[in-house]
XYZ file of C-alpha atoms in Angstrom:
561
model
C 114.981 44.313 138.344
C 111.592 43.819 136.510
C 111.567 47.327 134.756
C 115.640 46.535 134.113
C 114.280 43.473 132.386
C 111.489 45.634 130.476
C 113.673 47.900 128.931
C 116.361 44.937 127.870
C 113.712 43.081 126.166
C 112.884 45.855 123.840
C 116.117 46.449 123.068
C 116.199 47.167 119.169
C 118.903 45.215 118.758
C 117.226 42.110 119.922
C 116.225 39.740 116.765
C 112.497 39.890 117.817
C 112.296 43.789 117.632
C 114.869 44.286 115.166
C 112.301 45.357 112.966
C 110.488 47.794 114.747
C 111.775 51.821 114.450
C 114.034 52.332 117.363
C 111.939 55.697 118.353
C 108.772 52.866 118.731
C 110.855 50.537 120.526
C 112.021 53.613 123.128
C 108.255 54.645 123.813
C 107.054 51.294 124.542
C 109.904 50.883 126.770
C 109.218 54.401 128.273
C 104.943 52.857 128.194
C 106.046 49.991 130.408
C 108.558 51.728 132.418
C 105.453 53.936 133.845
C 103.237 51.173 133.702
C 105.616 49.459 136.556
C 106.182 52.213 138.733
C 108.427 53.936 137.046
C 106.242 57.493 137.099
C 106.893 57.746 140.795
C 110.295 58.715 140.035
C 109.890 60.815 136.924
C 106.980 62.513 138.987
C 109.493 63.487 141.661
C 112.279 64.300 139.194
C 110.191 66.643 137.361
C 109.146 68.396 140.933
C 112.588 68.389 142.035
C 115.167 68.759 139.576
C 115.143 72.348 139.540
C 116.153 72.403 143.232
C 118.533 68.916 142.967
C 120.692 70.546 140.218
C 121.388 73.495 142.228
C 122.301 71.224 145.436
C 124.676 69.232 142.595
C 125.829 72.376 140.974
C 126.921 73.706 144.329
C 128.470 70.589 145.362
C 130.565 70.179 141.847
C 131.320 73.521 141.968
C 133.027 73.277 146.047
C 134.786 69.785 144.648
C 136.295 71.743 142.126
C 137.498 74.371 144.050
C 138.869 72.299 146.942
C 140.658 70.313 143.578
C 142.160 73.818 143.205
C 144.362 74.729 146.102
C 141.739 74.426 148.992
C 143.102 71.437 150.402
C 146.501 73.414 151.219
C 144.662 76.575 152.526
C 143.559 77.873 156.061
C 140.363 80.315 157.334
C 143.634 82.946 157.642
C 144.744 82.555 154.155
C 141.629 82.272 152.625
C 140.451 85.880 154.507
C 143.367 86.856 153.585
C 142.930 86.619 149.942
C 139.288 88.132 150.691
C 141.081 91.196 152.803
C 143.190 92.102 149.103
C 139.853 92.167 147.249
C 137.978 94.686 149.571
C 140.679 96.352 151.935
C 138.864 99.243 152.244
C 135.302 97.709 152.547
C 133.736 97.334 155.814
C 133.891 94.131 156.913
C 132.435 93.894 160.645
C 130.182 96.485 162.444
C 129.402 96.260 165.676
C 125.900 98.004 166.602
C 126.987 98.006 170.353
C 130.018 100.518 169.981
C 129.111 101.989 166.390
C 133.097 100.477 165.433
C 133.136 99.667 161.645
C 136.352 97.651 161.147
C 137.611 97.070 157.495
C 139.186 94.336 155.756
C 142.558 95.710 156.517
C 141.703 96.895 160.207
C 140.631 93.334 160.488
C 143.718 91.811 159.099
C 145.623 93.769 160.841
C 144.397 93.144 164.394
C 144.336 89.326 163.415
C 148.471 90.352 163.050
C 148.281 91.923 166.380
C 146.505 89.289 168.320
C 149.198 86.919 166.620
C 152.062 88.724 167.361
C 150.868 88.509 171.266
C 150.131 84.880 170.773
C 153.774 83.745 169.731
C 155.277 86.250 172.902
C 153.309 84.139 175.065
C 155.101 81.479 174.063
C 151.743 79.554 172.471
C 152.165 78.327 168.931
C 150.642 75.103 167.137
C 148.240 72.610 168.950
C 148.202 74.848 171.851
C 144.443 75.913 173.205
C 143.073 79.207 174.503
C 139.260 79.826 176.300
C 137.616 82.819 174.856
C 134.940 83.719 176.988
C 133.258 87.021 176.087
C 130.441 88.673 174.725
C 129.939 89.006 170.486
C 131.527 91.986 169.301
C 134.398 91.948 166.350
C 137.125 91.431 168.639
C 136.210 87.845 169.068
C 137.243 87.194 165.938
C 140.147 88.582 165.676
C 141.175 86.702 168.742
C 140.477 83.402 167.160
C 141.765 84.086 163.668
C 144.794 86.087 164.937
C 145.548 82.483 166.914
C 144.517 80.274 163.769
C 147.253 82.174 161.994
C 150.227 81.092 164.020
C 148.187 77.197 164.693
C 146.632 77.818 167.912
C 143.020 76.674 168.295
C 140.747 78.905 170.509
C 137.655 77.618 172.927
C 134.843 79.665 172.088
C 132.860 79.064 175.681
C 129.127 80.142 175.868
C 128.770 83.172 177.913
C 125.894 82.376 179.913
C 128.003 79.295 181.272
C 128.685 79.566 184.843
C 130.246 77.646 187.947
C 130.315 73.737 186.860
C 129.640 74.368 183.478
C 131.928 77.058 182.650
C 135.077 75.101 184.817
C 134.288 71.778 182.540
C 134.760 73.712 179.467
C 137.636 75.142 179.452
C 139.052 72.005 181.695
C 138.115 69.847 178.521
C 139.598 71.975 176.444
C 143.143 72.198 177.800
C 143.323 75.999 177.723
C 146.724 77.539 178.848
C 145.251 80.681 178.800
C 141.618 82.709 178.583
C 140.658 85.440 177.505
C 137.358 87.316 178.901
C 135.369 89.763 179.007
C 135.256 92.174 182.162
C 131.517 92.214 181.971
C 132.418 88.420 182.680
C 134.878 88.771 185.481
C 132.761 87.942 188.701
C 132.124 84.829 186.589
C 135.881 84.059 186.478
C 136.092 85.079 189.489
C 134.199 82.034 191.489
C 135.979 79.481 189.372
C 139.508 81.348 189.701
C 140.547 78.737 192.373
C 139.648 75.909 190.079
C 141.127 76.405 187.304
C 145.081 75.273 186.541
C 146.890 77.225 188.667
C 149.428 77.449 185.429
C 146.631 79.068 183.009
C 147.420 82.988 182.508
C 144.160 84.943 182.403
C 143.443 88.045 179.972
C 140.743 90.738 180.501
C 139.102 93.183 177.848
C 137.150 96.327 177.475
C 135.743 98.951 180.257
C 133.458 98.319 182.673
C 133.093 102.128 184.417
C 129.198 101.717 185.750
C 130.135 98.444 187.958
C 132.490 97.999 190.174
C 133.103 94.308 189.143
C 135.998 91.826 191.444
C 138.245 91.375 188.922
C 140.484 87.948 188.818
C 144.095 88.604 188.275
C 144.702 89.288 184.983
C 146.260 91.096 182.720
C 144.844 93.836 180.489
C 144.723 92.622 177.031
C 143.902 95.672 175.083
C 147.212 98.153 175.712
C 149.082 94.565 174.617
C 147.194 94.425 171.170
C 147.676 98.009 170.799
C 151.437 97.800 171.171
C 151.516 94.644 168.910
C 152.979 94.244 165.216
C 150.492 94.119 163.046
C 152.608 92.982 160.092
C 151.777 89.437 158.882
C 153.667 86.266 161.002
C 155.242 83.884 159.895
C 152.226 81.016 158.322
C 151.168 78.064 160.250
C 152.156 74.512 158.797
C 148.202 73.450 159.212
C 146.250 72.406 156.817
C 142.762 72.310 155.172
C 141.527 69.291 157.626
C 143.574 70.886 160.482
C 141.554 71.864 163.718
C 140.461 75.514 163.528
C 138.632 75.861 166.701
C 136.002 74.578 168.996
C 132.061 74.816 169.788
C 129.881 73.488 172.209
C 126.983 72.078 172.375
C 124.189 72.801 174.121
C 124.402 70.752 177.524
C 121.217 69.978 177.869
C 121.076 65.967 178.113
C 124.470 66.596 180.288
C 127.919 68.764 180.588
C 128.944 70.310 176.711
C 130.585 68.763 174.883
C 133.489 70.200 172.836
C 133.305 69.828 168.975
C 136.157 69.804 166.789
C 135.670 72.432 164.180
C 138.482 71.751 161.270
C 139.274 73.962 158.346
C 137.718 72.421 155.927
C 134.554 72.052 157.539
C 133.802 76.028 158.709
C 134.493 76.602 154.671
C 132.321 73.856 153.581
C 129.380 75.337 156.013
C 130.233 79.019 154.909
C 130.208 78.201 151.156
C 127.398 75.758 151.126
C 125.556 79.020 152.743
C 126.498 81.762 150.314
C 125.965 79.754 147.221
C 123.083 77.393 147.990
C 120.859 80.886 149.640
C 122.045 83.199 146.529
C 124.050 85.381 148.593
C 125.895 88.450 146.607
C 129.593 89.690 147.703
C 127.476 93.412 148.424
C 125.229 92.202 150.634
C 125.227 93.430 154.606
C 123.850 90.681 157.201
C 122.367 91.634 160.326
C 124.206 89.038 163.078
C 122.296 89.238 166.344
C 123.380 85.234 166.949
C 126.203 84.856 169.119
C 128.936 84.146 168.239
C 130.024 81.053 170.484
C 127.726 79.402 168.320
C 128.461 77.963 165.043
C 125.177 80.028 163.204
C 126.620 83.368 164.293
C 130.285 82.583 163.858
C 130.525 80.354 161.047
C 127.018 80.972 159.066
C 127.055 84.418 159.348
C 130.840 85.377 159.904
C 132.205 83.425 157.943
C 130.401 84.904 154.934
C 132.733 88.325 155.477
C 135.580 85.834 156.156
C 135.355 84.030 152.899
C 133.425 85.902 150.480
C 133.568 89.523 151.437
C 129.975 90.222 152.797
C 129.611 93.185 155.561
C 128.690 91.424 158.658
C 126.671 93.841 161.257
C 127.225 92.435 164.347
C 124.820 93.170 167.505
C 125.538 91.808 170.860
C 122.007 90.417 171.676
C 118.827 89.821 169.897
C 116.428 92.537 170.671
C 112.966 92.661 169.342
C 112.306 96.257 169.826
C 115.801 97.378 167.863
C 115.519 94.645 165.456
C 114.259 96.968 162.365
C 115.535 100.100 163.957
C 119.326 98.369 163.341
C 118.337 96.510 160.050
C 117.629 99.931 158.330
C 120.392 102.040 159.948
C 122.892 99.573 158.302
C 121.273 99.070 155.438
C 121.227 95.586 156.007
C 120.044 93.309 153.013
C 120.371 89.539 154.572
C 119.083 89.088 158.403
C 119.793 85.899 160.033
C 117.698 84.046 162.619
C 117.931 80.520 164.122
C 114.720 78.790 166.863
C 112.542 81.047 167.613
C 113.656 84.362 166.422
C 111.137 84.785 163.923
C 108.015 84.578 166.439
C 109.095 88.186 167.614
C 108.647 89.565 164.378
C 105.240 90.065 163.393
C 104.262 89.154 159.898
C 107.626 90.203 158.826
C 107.473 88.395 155.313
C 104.716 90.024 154.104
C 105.474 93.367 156.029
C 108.734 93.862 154.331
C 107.913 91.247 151.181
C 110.875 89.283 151.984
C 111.478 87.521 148.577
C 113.695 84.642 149.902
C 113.461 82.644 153.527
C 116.315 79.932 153.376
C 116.629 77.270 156.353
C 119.000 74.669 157.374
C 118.877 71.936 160.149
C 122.310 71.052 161.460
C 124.755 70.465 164.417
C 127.843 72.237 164.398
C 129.594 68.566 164.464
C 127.272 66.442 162.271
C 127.436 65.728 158.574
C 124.377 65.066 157.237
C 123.228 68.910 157.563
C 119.968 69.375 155.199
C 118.357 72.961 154.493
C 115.231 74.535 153.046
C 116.667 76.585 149.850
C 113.791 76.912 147.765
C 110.935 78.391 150.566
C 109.370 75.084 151.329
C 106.906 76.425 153.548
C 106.553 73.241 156.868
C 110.292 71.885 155.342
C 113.482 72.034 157.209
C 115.486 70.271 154.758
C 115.230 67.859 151.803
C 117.365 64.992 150.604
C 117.666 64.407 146.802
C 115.460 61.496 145.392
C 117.236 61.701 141.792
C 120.931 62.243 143.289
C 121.135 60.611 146.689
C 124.659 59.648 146.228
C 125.530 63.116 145.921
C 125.374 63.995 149.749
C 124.444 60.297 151.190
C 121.804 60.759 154.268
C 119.075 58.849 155.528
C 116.224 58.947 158.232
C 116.459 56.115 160.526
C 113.444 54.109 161.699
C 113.465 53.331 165.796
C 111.879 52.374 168.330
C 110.289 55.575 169.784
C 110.357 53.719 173.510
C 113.903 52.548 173.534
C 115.218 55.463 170.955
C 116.959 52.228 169.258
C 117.552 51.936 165.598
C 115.273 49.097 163.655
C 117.201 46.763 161.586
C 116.805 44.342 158.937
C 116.917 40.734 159.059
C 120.307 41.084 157.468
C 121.436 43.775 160.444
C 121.198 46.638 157.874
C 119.422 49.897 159.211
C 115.541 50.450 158.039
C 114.778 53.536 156.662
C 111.547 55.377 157.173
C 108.757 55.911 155.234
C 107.119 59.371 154.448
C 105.805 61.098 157.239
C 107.281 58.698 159.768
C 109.618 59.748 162.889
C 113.202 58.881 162.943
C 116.580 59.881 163.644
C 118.882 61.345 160.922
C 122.064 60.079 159.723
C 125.155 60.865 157.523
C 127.678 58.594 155.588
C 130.884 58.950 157.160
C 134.068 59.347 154.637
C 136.823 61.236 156.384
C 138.798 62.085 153.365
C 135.515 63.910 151.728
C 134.878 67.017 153.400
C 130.989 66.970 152.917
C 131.277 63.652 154.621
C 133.616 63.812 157.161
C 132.907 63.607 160.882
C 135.840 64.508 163.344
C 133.699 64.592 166.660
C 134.636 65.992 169.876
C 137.842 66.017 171.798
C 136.131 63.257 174.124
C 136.692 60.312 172.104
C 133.884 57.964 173.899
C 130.922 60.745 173.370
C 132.703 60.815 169.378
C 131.898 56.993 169.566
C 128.241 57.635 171.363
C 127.397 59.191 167.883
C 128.550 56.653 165.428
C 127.028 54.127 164.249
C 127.522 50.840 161.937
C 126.019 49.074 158.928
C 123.812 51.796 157.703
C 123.839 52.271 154.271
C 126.075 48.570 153.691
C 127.203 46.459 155.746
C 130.573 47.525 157.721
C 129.791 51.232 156.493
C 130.252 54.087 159.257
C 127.387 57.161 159.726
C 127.097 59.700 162.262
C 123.886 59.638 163.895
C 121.831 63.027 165.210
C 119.364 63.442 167.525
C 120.432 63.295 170.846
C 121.038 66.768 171.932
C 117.258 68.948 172.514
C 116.276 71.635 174.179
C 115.530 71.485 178.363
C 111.116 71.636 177.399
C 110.154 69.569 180.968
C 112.010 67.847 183.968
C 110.244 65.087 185.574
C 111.678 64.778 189.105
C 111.082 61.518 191.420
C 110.049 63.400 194.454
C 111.074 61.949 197.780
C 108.178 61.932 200.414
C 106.420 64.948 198.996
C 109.402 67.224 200.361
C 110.526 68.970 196.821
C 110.773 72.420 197.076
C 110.217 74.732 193.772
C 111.781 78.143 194.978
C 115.235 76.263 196.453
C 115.316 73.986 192.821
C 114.838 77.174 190.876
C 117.654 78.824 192.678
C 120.086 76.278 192.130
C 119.046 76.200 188.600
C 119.197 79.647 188.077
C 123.070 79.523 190.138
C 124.558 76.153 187.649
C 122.663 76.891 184.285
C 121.947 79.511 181.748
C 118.483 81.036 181.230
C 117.529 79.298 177.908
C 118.810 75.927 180.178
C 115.617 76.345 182.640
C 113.303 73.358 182.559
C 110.149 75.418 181.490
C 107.474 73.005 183.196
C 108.211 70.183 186.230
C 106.545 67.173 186.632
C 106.545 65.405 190.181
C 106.223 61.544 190.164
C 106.777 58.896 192.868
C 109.336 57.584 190.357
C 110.434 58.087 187.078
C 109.493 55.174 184.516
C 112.699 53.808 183.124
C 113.384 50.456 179.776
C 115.255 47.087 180.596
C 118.354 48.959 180.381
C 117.817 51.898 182.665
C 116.954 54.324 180.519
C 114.463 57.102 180.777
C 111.220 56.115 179.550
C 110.291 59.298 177.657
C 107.540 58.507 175.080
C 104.138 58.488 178.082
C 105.729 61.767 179.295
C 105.824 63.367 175.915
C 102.737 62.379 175.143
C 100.756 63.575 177.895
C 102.865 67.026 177.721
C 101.890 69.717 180.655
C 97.828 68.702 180.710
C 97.002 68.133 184.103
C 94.151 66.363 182.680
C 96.383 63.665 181.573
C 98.134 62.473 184.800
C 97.295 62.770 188.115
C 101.105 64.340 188.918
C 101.443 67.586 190.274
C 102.877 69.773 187.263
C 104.155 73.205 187.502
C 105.059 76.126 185.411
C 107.866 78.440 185.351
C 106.210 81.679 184.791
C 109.258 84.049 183.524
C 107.302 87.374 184.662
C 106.571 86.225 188.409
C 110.347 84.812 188.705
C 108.962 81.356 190.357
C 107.193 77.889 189.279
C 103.498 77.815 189.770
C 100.933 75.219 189.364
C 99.719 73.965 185.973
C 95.758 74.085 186.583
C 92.959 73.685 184.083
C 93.206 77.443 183.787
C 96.939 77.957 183.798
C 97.140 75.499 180.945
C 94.497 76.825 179.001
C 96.232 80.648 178.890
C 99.310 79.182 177.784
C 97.723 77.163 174.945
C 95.942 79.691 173.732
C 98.971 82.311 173.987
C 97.597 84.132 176.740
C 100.777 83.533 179.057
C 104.356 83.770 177.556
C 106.232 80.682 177.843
C-alpha cells in the first residue's frame, strides 16, 4: 500500500505537482518506488522475464487453441488429424523387433483394435487391463479403445500377486489384455479375478514353455479386423481417456483418472515449452505404463508428428548404440537415468537439458526449461496468476500444513521445505484436478483455504520412493532372507526397501502417525543409533549389515546401491 500511495502522490495531475514535467514526476515516482522495495521485483523481472514470457506465450497460445475446437476433440481425432499430415512418416519404432509402424499403419491398427472392441460387445465407459511390456502395440490397444469410448488400465508390469489383482479389481476391467511373457503372472491370480472378465494374450514366446491362462489369441483377431475408421465416440475433451498408477509405495496404487484434455495439455506444454521440432526422433526407453513414456514421450508422435523410438527397457550398454542407429535427436530420461551416462552433456555437447517435476494426477506440474542447473521447476514471480501454485510451509514432524491466524495456508520462504500445491478450477484445463477412481484417496489430496479462503488446491507430496523400512522387531526373531523373499514374491524390484532398520518400536505423533523426521535424519549411519541396520546388497541377492565399513563404501560409491 505505501509504494501505491508513493506513486498516487506524484501524480501530475495532483495541484501540488501540476507544475512539474510529467517525465520528472515519473522518475521520482520510479526513485521512490526502488527506494521502498520496489527493486526486488524489477531485479527478478529483469532475470526472469525472458523465461516468464515463454511460460505465458505457451499458455496463451494452448488457451487459444483449446478456444478453437479443442474442447470438442479426442487423443483419436486429434492423431488423426496428425496421421493426414505425415501418413507415410514413421511414427513408432520399436528397437526390440526392428517394426517401424507409420502414421497410417498406426491408424489403421487403432481401426483394427476398434473394430474387435465393439464385437466384444465393449463400447463407452466400459474398462479394459492392459498388462504388457512397451512396444507399439500398446498403443494401439488403448487408442483403438479411446476411439469407440472405452478407457484402458495401463497396469505396471512388474506388478504381481496382491498388487496386480487390486489393479485391475479397482479398475473394473471386463477384459485384459497381456502379454505372454506375462502369463505365469496371470496365471496365479487367474482364480481371483471376475470369473466374467475374458482374457487376451499377445506375441510368441518359443524359448519358454510358459502356463498359459485361458485366453484367447489376440493377434490372428486384429489381423482379421477392419481397419476402416468406426463410427466416433460421443466423448469429449474432459472425457476420461485412460488410467495410470501410481507408484504404491506408501500403500496399494492408486488409479488416476487421465482425461482428454489433460494428456494434451501435458503433451503440448512438452513440445512447445522444450522447443521440440515436428522432425525430431525421441529415444523412449520409459515405459509406457507410466505417464513420462506414454504421455511425455508418445504423445509427442500422437499430437505433433514426432518419430517416437520405442525400446522395451533402459539399457546402459545399448543406450548410444540405439540413439545413433535411429538417428535419434531428443532422448528422454526421468530419476536416475542420467547417472548411467557418463558425462554425457559434455560428451555429446547436448545444447538443451529440459526437466519437469510432476504426478501424472496433480496440477501444479513445474519444469526446468531454460537449463537451471540444481532447479526442478520455477514458478513465475511477475505472472503468478498465470498458472497459480504455491509451496506450503508444515510441520516437518506431523507433515501438517501451517496456517495463519486467519486459517489461510503460509507459504514458504526461499530455501525452506514444503509441500507443493495447485489451484483447483475444474473448468480450466491447466487447473483442473479429476483424481482417482477412489473418491476418498481423491479427497486425501485436496485441500482448503489456500490461496483465499473457501478456495480448493491439490496438494503433492505424499507418494516417494521405498529408500528405508524401519520394522518393530518382535523379541529379536526378524529374519532378513524370509522378509526379502516375501518382498521379492508381492513387490517389484524398484519397490525393495534398500536399507532396514530394526527398532523395539517404531516412534509414532498424537495421532498415530509415523514419526519420520529422527529416522531421516540419522539415515543408514550406524553411528547414529544404536539399531541394527542392514543393507540390501543387489550383487549378493541378500541384506547384510550396515557397519562402519559397509557404510563408508557406499558413501563414497564404492558399493552400488
Amino acid at each position: 500500500m505505501l509504494r501505491g500511495s508513493v506513486l498516487a502522490s506524484l501524480s501530475p495531475e495532483e495541484g501540488l505537482l501540476s507544475h512539474v514535467p510529467w517525465l520528472w514526476s515519473l522518475a521520482a515516482g520510479l526513485g521512490l518506488y526502488l527506494a521502498t522495495g520496489g527493486w526486488r521485483f524489477l531485479y527478478v523481472a529483469l532475470c526472469t522475464i525472458k523465461r516468464d514470457l515463454r511460460l505465458v506465450c505457451t499458455v496463451l497460445e494452448e488457451c487459444w487453441r483449446q478456444g478453437g475446437g479443442r474442447n470438442r476433440s479426442t487423443i483419436p481425432s486429434l492423431f488423426g488429424q496428425t496421421a493426414a499430415l505425415y501418413p507415410d512418416k514413421p511414427a513408432l519404432v520399436c528397437v526390440s523387433t526392428g517394426e517401424v509402424w507409420t502414421f497410417r499403419e498406426l491408424a489403421g491398427r487403432c481401426n483394427a483394435v476398434s473394430h474387435w472392441a465393439r464385437a466384444q460387445g465393449w463400447g463407452q465407459g466400459d474398462v479394459v487391463a492392459l498388462y504388457l511390456g512397451s512396444r507399439p502395440l500398446l498403443v494401439a490397444l488403448w487408442m483403438g479403445l479411446a476411439q469407440v469410448g472405452v478407457e484402458a488400465a495401463l497396469i505396471n508390469y512388474n506388478l504381481r500377486c496382491d498388487s496386480l489383482l487390486h489393479c485391475v479389481g479397482v479398475s473394473g476391467a471386463k477384459g485384459m489384455v497381456f502379454g505372454v511373457e506375462l502369463a505365469e503372472a496371470v496365471s496365479e491370480v487367474r482364480s481371483s479375478l471376475d470369473p466374467s472378465m475374458v482374457l487376451f494374450s499377445t506375441g510368441s514366446v518359443q524359448s519358454v514353455d510358459l502356463p498359459t491362462p485361458s485366453a484367447q489369441n489376440l493377434d490372428p483377431l486384429l489381423a482379421s479386423s477392419s481397419r476402416d475408421p468406426p463410427p466416433p465416440t460421443t466423448k469429449g475433451f474432459n472425457d476420461r481417456l485412460f488410467y495410470i498408477y501410481t507408484s504404491g509405495t506408501t500403500g496399494m496404487p492408486k488409479a488416476a483418472i487421465v482425461v482428454h484434455s489433460r494428456f494434451y495439455r501435458i503433451a503440448a506444454f512438452g513440445f512447445h515449452s522444450f522447443g521440440l521440432r515436428h522432425d525430431d526422433i525421441i529415444y523412449n526407453s520409459l515405459p509406457l505404463y507410466h505417464s513420462a513414456g506414454n504421455i511425455m514421450g508418445v504423445g509427442q508422435c500422437l499430437l505433433h508428428g514426432l518419430t517416437v523410438v520405442v525400446k522395451a527397457k533402459f539399457s546402459a550398454s545399448s543406450f548410444w548404440d540405439d540413439c545413433v542407429k535411429y538417428n535419434c535427436t531428443v532422448i528422454q530420461y526421468i530419476g536416475e537415468i542420467c547417472r548411467y551416462l557418463l558425462e554425457f552433456t559434455q560428451r555429446f555437447r547436448i545444447r538443451q537439458v529440459a526437466e519437469f517435476y510432476g504426478a501424472t494426477e496433480c496440477n501444479c506440474s513445474i519444469s526446468n526449461v531454460d537449463g537451471k542447473v540444481g532447479a526442478c521447476g520455477f514458478h513465475s514471480q511477475i505472472f503468478p496468476s498465470m498458472y497459480p501454485i504455491k509451496l506450503l510451509r508444515m510441520n516437518e514432524d506431523t507433515m501438517e500444513l501451517v496456517r495463519d491466524k486467519n486459517g489461510l495456508c503460509i507459504g514458504c520462504q526461499p530455501g525452506e521445505p514444503g509441500l507443493l500445491a495447485g489451484y483447483i478450477d475444474q473448468s480450466d484445463p491447466l487447473r483442473r484436478f479429476d483424481g482417482y477412481v477412489d473418491r476418498r484417496a481423491t479427497n486425501k489430496k485436496i485441500v482448503n483455504d489456500v490461496f483465499t479462503l473457501g478456495d480448493a488446491a491439490y496438494l503433492s507430496g505424499v507418494e516417494g520412493k521405498a529408500g528405508m523400512a524401519a520394522i518393530a522387531e518382535g523379541e529379536g526373531r526378524f529374519d532378513c532372507d524370509a522378509f526379502l523373499g516375501a518382498v521379492r514374491k508381492a513387490l517389484p524390484s524398484y519397490a525393495h526397501p534398500l536399507f532396514l532398520r530394526l527398532m523395539p518400536k517404531v516412534d509414532t505423533t498424537g495421532t498415530f502417525k509415523i514419526q519420520k523426521t529422527r529416522l531421516q535424519r540419522e539415515g543408514y549411519n550406524p553411528l547414529h543409533t544404536a539399531d541394527r541396520i542392514f543393507f540390501l546388497n543387489s550383487h549378493l541377492g541378500r541384506y547384510e549389515a550396515v557397519t562402519e565399513e559397509l557404510y563408508r563404501a557406499i558413501t563414497e560409491g564404492r558399493l552400488r546401491l
